[in-house]
Amino acid sequence: MLGRIDTSSTASRRGFLAGAAAGGAALVVAFHWRPAKAQMLTADGALAPNAFVRIGKDNSVTVFAKHLEMGQGAHTGLATVLAEELDADWASVKVVAAPADGKVYGNIDWGGTVQGTGGSSSIHNSWMQLRKAGAAARAMLVAAAAKSWNVPVGQVKVERSVVSLRSGKHATFGELVELAAKEVPPTDPPLKDPTIFRLIGKQTPRLDMQAKSTGTAVFAIDQRIPDALVAVVQRPPLFGAKVASFDAAKARQVPGVVDVVQVPAGVAVVAANTWAAIKGREALAVTWDDSAAEKRDSAALMASYRELAAKPGTVAKTAGDAAAAIMRSARTIEADFEFPYLAHAPMEPLTCVVRLSADSCEIWAGDQFQTIDQINAAKAAGLPPDRVVINTLFAGGSFGRRANAASDYIVEGVTIAKAAGKPIRLVWTREDDIRGGRYRPMYFHRLRAGLDAQGNIVGWQHRIVGQSIVAGTPFEGGLVKNGVDATSVEGASTLPYGIPNLHVDLHTTQVGVPVLWWRSVGSTHTAYSTEVFMDELAHAANKDPVALRRGLLARHPRHLAVLNLAAEKAGWGKPLAKGKGRGIAVHESFHSYVAQVAEVTVDDKGKVTVDRVVCAVDCGIAVNPDVVRAQMEGGIGFGLSSIFAEAITLKGGAVEQSNFHDYTPLRIEQMPRVEVHILPSTQPPTGVGEPGVPPIGPAVANAIFAATGKRIRTLPLVSQGVQVS
Amino acid sequence: MAVSLSLNGKDLSLDVPDDMPLLWAIRGVVGLTGTKFGCGMAQCGACTVHVDGQPIRSCITPVSAVSGQKVTTIEGLQGKAAQAVQAAWVRLEVPQCGYCQSGQIMSATALLTQNAKPNDADINAAMNGNICRCATYQRIRAAIHTAAKSLQG
Ligand code: FES
Ligand code: FES
């Protein structure tokens, strides 16, 4: 979700949040959270060597996950990394969500003080932290065993939660807990050589499968606390409108309705159950003040974006002189692209449970921005942040939606609980979700390139028009540089191809539609426009799209390697039957490199079926290969869903879609066969939650072109009269 | 008005408005939360339960419509087909966020109960009403085939 400032600078990527929300710039120092000796055992006698693991007398190993599990497999991944260095028996490993605490559980990629999940950073930022945490715990167990057996530590082995000697003498972790608690955790424990990893890179089963296959996994919508009522909110029909007045008389007559309260978000109906709350809301009569509301049509907005694109924007990246090179070129190619607003539509609509007292606030949510939500909840409750407890539950998807700097749904929950004087469970309906804003912004792109007589690309201009995701948020300071929101241009300003003259600029528009990061952020649109445009250039230059890219990626070996692998596995160049086409795209996001080849069939009536997708990914060391595959499969499905038929459109400022009948996600019959190939790597792991998404759109569009000669430059496909199946 | 029905093998009398959807009665009144809310308009399948063995969308089914009938939710799911489906789901690591999966498993179990050897077209027909926003579809398909095979033993 969170983009980076600059791919070349991890320092700035890591630093961008420092000071943004929590005010401190210090990186988390590996072991400053080491508990005092007296606290090395928990109340129930478990070894607590650090903030990330508890080892019980029953041999249980409990890992504290600082990141949200929203489907991406973070819980399993985090536990794998720690359990590896601990040499724990995977069968005894459990994961619990860590409490909100920026000092201990801050995201190191974001400066280390803000706890949150995004930017495909969970494994990347935790890698060394959790290896050290596991290794330190292991060292204490080893030291304790060595002492009690009176042997040097070098003679002690650890395997699957059992500490042993060659002689056969052995003790379980559980048996050593008390002795180990007397040891001092080392600050710099030795780490394993990756060649002897037993869990990392292997098939460690996901830890949440049983709960998620039996209906027992608890999401916020399932969280029950005593005396809680259910709240639904009538929000304004237009973005920026406010409640002028309301009549709750009829709503209050609905059986089960307990209260109707006005909150900053709108009018909340509080009831004994969800159905009563929904019925109560239907009976509300609210008059809105829409004097400050956004009232434009999305079509009119897009027309104004197109007009803006005629003028130079704020420079995001420039190298050489692209305008002059294009002017002098033998041939100029130009293409415009249009991208609609997109809703995240996580399967579990936004929900939180809130209990307030005079001096405390407790929240249950699929919480993605724990310490930011803590601060915003505290403000809404009128309490200091340390009085806000956040219980992070499984999230039924997010795709970025639950990570917003305003903590919108959390603040709603707190304000309603406060106004109603009762614990509440706030439930958004699907209509609330689809119409609730915080969309992937709408964008217009214009690309121009010049080819010389041999078909070489001599100049490339890319202009992007659209809203800024981070403007007006605490992230603005870190992510907007020289007037350019890095998340608007990432993927375009970081174009990997060796083109001598490059110019990327940006018009940031002011529109009253709230926007947000959406799985893979800027790459959701920049990968599409750049990779479709590359295909256009290849066609214009009469070159093979893979060969053209290969020639321009000499300085980007990781791009090149995934491109080559995907092409090879897909049988690139092999003839296809009539009506079929193959397309390729390659893109880096969040330091992971992904190439995809799509194979499509277009029937006589023009109906498109995506038959097969071959995906190659380089995400450094693949901690859990099956999770990597799952995220590529899911990312491909999610990306396909968006290019097929998803669009949020506005009429007079009002959102025209409302539920899954008119905002239509991918269904099983539309899912292609996906093959994932993971590049072996010794590099530190990078994320996989988002990077599978960007290449699929352009790969499919290029395949449709190969099959039909039709270029799709405006999304979604169905808006261009393309039928999909 | 009280409505009587059998839920997961237990006879219940629910004192709820006639038009309350079964979904909200199960979740909010009985307190079983394995059945999920996704859309409220029969578009996503997250709320799928069995009524006399048939998969239905509980979000648009008024409680009164199942009066006297046998309702089964994921919590009460039993039998060979269900076990095979759930085992395949775990083994193939189908779920991601997991939110849609109760509904997927209810639909898949009903399919295998009626058709021991579904082909891909059968799977599409039976499962197309179940949206998975995490797009776990490839594994759903594979897990149904796996479960079918294990049932043939
Ligand atoms: S909640 Fe019933 S079909 Fe979506
Ligand atoms: S697993 Fe997330 S919606 Fe299906």
CSV table of C-alpha atoms in Angstrom, one decimal, chain A residues 52-53 61-67 69 73-90 92-96 122-123 126-127 130-131 133-134 199-200 204-208 623-624:
chain,number,residue,atom,x,y,z
A,52,PHE,CA,8.2,-11.6,19.7
A,53,VAL,CA,8.0,-15.0,21.2
A,61,VAL,CA,6.0,-21.6,20.8
A,62,THR,CA,3.8,-18.5,20.5
A,63,VAL,CA,4.9,-15.9,18.0
A,64,PHE,CA,3.6,-12.3,18.3
A,65,ALA,CA,2.8,-11.0,14.9
A,66,LYS,CA,3.1,-7.2,14.6
A,67,HIS,CA,1.4,-7.3,11.2
A,69,GLU,CA,-3.2,-11.1,8.7
A,73,GLY,CA,-0.1,-15.1,4.8
A,74,ALA,CA,1.9,-12.7,7.0
A,75,HIS,CA,1.2,-14.5,10.2
A,76,THR,CA,2.7,-17.7,8.8
A,77,GLY,CA,5.6,-15.9,7.2
A,78,LEU,CA,6.5,-14.1,10.4
A,79,ALA,CA,6.3,-17.2,12.4
A,80,THR,CA,8.4,-19.2,9.9
A,81,VAL,CA,11.2,-16.7,10.1
A,82,LEU,CA,11.3,-16.7,13.9
A,83,ALA,CA,10.8,-20.5,14.2
A,84,GLU,CA,13.6,-21.1,11.8
A,85,GLU,CA,16.3,-19.4,13.9
A,86,LEU,CA,14.7,-20.9,17.1
A,87,ASP,CA,14.8,-24.4,15.6
A,88,ALA,CA,11.2,-24.8,16.8
A,89,ASP,CA,9.0,-27.7,15.9
A,90,TRP,CA,6.5,-26.2,13.4
A,92,SER,CA,4.0,-26.5,18.1
A,93,VAL,CA,4.1,-22.9,16.7
A,94,LYS,CA,1.1,-20.6,17.1
A,95,VAL,CA,0.7,-17.0,16.2
A,96,VAL,CA,-1.1,-14.3,18.1
A,122,SER,CA,5.8,-7.3,6.5
A,123,ILE,CA,8.4,-9.9,5.8
A,126,SER,CA,10.8,-8.1,10.0
A,127,TRP,CA,13.4,-10.4,8.4
A,130,LEU,CA,12.6,-11.9,13.8
A,131,ARG,CA,15.7,-13.9,12.9
A,133,ALA,CA,14.5,-12.7,18.1
A,134,GLY,CA,14.4,-16.4,17.4
A,199,LEU,CA,11.6,-24.1,7.4
A,200,ILE,CA,12.3,-21.1,5.3
A,204,THR,CA,5.6,-25.0,6.2
A,205,PRO,CA,1.8,-25.3,6.3
A,206,ARG,CA,-0.1,-22.1,6.8
A,207,LEU,CA,-1.3,-21.7,10.4
A,208,ASP,CA,-4.7,-20.3,9.7
A,623,VAL,CA,10.1,-17.7,2.9
A,624,ASN,CA,6.9,-19.7,2.2
